[in-house]
mmCIF file of C-alpha atoms in Angstrom:
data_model
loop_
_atom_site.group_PDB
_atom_site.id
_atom_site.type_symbol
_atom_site.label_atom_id
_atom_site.label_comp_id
_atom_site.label_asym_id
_atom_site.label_seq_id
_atom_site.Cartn_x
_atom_site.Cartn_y
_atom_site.Cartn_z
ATOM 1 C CA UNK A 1 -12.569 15.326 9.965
ATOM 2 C CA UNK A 2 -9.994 13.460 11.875
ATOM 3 C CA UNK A 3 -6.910 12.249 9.485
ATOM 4 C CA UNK A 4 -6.934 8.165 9.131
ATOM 5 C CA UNK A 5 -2.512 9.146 8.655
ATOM 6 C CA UNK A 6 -0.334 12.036 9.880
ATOM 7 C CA UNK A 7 3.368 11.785 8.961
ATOM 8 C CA UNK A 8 5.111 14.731 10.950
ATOM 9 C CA UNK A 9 8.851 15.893 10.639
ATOM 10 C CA UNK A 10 9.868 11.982 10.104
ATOM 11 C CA UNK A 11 13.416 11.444 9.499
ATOM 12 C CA UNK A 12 15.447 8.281 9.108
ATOM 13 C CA UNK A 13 18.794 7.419 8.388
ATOM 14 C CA UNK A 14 21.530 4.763 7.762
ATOM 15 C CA UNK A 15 24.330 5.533 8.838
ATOM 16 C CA UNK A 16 26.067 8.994 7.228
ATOM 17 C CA UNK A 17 23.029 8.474 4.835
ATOM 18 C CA UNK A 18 20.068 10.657 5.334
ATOM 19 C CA UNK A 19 16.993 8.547 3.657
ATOM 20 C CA UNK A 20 14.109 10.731 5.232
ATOM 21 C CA UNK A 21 14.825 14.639 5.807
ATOM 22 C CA UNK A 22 11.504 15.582 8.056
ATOM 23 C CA UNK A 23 9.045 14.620 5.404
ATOM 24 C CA UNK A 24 5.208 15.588 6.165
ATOM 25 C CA UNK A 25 2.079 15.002 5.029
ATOM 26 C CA UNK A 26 -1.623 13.250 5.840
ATOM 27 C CA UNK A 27 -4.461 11.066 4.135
ATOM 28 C CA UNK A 28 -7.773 11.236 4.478
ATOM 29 C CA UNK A 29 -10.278 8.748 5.431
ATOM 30 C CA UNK A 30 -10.883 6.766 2.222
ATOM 31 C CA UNK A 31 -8.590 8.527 0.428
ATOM 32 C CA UNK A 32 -5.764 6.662 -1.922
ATOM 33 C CA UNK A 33 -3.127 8.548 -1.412
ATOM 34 C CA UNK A 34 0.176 7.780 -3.927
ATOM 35 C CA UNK A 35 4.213 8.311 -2.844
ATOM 36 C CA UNK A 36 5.663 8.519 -5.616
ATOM 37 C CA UNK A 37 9.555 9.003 -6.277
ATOM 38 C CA UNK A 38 12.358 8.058 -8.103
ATOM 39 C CA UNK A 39 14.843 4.822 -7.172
ATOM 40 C CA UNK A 40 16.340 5.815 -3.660
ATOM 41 C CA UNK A 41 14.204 8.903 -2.995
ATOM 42 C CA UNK A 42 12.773 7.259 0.225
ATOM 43 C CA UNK A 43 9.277 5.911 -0.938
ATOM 44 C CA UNK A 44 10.068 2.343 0.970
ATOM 45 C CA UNK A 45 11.977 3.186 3.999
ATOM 46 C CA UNK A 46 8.520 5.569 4.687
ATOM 47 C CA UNK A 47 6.216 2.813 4.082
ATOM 48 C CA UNK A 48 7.868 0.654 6.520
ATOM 49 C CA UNK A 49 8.264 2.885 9.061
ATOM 50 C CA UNK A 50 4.622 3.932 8.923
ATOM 51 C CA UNK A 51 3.718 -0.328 8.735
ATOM 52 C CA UNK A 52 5.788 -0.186 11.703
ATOM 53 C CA UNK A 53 8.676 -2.442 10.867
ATOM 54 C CA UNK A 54 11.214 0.526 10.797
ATOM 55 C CA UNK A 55 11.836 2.982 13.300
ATOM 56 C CA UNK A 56 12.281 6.501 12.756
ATOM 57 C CA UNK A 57 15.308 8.835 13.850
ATOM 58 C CA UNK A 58 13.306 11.572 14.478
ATOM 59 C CA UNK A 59 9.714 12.870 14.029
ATOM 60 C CA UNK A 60 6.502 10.361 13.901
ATOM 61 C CA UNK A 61 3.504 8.685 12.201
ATOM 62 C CA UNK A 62 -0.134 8.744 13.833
ATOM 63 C CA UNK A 63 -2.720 6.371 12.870
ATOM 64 C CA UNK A 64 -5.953 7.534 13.639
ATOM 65 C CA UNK A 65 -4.094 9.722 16.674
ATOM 66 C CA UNK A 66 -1.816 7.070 17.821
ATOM 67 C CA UNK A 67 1.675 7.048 17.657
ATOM 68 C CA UNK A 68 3.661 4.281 15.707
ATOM 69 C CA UNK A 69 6.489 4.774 17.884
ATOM 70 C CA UNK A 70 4.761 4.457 21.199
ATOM 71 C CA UNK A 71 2.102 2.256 20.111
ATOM 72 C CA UNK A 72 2.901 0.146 17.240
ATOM 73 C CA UNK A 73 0.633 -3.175 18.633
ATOM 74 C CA UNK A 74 -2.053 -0.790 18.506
ATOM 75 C CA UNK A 75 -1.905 0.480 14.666
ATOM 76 C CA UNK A 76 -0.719 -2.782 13.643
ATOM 77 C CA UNK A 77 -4.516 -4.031 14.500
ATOM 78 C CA UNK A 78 -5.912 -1.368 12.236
ATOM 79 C CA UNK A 79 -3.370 -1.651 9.247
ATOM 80 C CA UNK A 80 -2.079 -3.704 6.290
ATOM 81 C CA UNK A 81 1.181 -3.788 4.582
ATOM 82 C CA UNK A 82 2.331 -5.076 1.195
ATOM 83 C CA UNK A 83 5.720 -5.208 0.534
ATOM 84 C CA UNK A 84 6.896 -4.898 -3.328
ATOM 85 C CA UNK A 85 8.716 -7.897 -2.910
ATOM 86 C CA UNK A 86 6.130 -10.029 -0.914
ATOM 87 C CA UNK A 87 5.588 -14.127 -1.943
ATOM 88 C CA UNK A 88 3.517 -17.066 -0.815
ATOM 89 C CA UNK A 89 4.219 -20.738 0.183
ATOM 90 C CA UNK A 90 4.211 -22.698 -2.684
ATOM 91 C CA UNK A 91 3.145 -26.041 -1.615
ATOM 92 C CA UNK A 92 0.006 -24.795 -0.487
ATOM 93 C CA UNK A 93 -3.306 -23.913 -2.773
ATOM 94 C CA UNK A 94 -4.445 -20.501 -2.494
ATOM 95 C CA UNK A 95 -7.403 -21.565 -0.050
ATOM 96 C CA UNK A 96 -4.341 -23.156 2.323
ATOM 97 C CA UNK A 97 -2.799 -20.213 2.098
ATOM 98 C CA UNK A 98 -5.490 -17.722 2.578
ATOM 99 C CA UNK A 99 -6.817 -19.978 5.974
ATOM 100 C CA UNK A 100 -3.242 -20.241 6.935
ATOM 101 C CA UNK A 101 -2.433 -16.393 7.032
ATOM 102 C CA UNK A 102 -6.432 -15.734 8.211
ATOM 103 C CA UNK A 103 -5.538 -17.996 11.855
ATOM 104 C CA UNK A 104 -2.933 -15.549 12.390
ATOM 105 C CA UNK A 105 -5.192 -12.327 12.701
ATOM 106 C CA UNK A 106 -8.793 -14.016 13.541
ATOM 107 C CA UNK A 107 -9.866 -14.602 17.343
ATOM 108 C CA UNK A 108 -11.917 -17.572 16.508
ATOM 109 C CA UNK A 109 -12.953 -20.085 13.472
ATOM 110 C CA UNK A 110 -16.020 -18.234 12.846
ATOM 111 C CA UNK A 111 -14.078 -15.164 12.029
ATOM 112 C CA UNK A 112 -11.322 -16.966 10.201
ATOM 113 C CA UNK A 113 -13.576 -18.511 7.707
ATOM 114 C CA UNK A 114 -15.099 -15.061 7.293
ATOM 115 C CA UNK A 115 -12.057 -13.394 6.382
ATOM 116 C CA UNK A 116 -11.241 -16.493 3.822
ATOM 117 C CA UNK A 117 -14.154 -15.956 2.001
ATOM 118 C CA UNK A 118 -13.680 -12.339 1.536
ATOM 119 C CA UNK A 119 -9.976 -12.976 0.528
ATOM 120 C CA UNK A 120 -11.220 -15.481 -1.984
ATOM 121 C CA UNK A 121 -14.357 -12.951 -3.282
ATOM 122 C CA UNK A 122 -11.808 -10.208 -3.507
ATOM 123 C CA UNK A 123 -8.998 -12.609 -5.511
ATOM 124 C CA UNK A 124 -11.669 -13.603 -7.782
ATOM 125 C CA UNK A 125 -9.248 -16.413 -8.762
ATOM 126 C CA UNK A 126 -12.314 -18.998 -9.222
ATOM 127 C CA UNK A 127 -11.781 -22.790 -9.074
ATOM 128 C CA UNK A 128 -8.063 -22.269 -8.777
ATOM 129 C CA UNK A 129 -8.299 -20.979 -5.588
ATOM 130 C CA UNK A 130 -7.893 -25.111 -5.086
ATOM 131 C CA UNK A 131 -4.761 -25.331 -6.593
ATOM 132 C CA UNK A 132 -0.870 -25.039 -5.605
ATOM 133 C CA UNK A 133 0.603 -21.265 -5.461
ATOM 134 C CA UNK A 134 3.095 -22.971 -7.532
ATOM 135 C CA UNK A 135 0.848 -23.179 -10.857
ATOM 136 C CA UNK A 136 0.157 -19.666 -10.701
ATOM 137 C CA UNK A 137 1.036 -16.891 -13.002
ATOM 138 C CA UNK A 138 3.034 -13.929 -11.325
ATOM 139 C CA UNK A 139 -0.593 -11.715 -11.910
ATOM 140 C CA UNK A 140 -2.664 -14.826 -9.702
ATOM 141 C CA UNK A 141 -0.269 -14.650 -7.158
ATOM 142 C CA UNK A 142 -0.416 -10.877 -6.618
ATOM 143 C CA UNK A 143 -4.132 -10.873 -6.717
ATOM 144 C CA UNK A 144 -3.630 -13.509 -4.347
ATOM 145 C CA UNK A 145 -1.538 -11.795 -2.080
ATOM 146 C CA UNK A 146 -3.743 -8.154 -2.110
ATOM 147 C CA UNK A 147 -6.746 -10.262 -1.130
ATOM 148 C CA UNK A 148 -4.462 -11.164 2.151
ATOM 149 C CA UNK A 149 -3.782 -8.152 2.671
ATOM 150 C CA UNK A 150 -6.944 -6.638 2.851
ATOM 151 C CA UNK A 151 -9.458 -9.626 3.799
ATOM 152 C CA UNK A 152 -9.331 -8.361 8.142
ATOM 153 C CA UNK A 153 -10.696 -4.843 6.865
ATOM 154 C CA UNK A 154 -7.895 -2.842 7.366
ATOM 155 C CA UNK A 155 -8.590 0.823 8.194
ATOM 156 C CA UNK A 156 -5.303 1.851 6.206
ATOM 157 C CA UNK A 157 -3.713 -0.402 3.745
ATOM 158 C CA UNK A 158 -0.077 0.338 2.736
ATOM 159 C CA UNK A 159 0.655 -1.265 -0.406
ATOM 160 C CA UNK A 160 4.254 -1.023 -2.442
ATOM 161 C CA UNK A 161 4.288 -1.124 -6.088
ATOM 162 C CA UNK A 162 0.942 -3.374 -5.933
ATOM 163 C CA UNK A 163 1.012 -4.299 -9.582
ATOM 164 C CA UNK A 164 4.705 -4.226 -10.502
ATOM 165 C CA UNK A 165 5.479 -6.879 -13.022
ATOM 166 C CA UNK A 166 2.493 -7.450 -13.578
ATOM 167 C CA UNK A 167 0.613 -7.541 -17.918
ATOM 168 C CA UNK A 168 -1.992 -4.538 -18.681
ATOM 169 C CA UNK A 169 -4.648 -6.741 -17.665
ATOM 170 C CA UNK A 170 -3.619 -8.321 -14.609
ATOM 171 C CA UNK A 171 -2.714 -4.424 -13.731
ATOM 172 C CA UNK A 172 -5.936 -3.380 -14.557
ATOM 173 C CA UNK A 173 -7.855 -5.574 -12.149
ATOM 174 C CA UNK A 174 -5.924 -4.740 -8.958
ATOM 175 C CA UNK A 175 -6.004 -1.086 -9.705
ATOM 176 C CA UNK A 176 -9.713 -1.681 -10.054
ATOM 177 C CA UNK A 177 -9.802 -3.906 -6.476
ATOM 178 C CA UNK A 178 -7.963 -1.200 -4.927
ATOM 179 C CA UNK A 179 -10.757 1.389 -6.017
ATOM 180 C CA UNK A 180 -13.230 -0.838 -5.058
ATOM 181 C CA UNK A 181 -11.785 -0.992 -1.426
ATOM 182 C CA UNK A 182 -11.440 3.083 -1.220
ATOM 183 C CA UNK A 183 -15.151 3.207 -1.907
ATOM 184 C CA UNK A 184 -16.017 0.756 0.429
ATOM 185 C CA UNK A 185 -14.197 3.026 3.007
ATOM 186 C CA UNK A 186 -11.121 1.492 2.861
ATOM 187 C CA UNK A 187 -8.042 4.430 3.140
ATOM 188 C CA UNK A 188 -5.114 3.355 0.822
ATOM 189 C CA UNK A 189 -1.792 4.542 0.555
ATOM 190 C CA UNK A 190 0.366 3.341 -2.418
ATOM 191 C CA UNK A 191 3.491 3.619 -3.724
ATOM 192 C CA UNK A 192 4.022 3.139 -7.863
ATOM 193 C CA UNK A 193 6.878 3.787 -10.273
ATOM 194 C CA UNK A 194 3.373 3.525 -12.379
ATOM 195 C CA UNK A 195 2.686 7.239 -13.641
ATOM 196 C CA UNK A 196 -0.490 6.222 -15.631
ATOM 197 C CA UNK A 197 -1.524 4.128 -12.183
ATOM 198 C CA UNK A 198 -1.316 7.135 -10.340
ATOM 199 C CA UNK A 199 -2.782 9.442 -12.622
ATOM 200 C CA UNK A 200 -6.119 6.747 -13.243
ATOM 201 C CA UNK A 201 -5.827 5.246 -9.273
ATOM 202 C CA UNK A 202 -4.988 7.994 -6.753
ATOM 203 C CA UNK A 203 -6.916 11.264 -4.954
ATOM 204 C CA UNK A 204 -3.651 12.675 -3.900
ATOM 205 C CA UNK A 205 -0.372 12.518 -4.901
ATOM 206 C CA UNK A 206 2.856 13.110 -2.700
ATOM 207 C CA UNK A 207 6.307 13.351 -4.310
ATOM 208 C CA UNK A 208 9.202 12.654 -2.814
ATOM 209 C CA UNK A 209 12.736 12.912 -4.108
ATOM 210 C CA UNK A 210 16.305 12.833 -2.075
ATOM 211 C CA UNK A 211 14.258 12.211 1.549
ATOM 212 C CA UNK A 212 12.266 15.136 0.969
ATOM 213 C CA UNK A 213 8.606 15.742 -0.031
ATOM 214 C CA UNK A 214 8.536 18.008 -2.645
ATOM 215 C CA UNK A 215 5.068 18.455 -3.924
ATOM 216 C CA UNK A 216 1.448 17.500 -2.664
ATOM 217 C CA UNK A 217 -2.104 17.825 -4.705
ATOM 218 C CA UNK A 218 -4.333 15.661 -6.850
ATOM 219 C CA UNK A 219 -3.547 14.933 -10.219
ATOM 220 C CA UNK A 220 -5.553 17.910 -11.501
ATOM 221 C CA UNK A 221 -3.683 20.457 -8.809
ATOM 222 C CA UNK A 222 -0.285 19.408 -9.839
ATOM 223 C CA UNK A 223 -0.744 19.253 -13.574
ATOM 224 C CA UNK A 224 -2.091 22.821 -13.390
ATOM 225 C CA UNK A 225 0.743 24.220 -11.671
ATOM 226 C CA UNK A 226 3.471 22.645 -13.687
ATOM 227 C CA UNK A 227 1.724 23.285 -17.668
ATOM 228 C CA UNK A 228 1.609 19.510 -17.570
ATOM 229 C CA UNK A 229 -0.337 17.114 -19.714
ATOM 230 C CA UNK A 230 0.140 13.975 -17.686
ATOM 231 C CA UNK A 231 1.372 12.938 -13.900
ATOM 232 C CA UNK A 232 4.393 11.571 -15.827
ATOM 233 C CA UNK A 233 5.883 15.233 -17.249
ATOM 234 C CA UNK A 234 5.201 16.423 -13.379
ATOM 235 C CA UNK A 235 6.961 13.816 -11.582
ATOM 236 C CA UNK A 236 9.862 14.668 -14.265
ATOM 237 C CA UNK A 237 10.032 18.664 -13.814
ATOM 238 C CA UNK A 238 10.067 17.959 -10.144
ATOM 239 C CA UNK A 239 12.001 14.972 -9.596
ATOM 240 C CA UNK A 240 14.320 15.745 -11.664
#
């Protein structure tokens, strides 16, 4: 079964600082896959460089075989990235916005109303879907901006900290969207500060800590080998 993401030997740093060691590790095809870490253990600077907006200082990422470094146009047509921090232009409604954002990936109008419509199924926002980004709640918007993300059919979407901020119920329905898209065949890899997420959300867990991967296994695998009860008491024996 060919792997939808290998991560070989990548390495990355600023400056003296060494963010990525030669961390490894691969996802499966509709896998979601978490990296998860403490503050300034690396989590980000990965996802970027595998969304291609960072380079590497040694090592690489594949996508489905090709090579981020020497053929990031190509994976960018078969991924999706959303950043932790990501926002939306407030003077437009969430339609605007969604058409808007669609032109930019969609050959033709045909295709570009196609991926609005599945944006708008998947944000499930109803009749506000017609109003300004600016009357939304931070949960709407997020919603909002996962349906973006995912509405051309990614093969691999890359989302960071998809529901940070966010109530137990807002949380609750993008965790289920996300699940929703692995078992449509969707391949997901996620980063969350979120133990509970993880634990309910992911197939596979990496942890990372200091630029280094440190562990790799489901849930089950990793609570086994540590005596733990939860995701939570793992990431702390290892992280820590």
């Amino acid at each position: 079964m060919e792997k939808v993401l290998v991560v070989e030997n990548l390495k990355k740093n600023y400056g003296s600082i060494q963010a990525l060691k030669g961390i490894s590790f691969d996802v499966n095809p509709g896998e979601i896959f978490a990296l998860i870490g403490p503050n300034g253990a690396g989590k980000t600077t990965a996802l970027r460089i595998i969304a291609t907006i960072l380079s590497s200082n040694g090592g690489d990422v594949y996508v489905y075989g090709m090579s981020v470094k020497k053929q990031p146009e190509k994976v960018r047509e078969i991924i999706s990235y959303l950043p932790e921090e990501a926002g939306a232009y407030k003077v437009l409604t969430g339609r605007e916005y969604l058409r808007f954002m669609a032109s930019l990936f969609a050959p033709d109008e045909k295709t570009c109303k196609e991926y609005v419509e599945v944006a708008s199924e998947i944000a499930d926002l109803g009749d506000r879907i017609n109003n300004k980004i600016s009357t939304y709640s931070k949960g709407m918007t997020r919603k909002l901006l996962l349906a973006r993300a995912v509405m051309t059919a990614p093969k691999l979407a890359i989302l960071d900290e998809p529901t940070s901020g966010l109530d137990v119920l807002n949380a609750l329905e993008i965790r289920n969207t996300i699940k929703k898209l692995a078992k449509s065949g969707m391949t997901v890899l996620v980063s969350s500060h979120n133990m509970l997420e993880i634990e309910y959300l992911c197939d596979r867990v990496g942890i990372i800590n200091k630029g280094e991967i440190l562990e790799v296994g489901t849930p089950g695998e990793l609570k086994e080998k540590f005596g733990a009860q939860n995701i939570e008491e793992v990431f702390a024996e290892v992280a820590r």
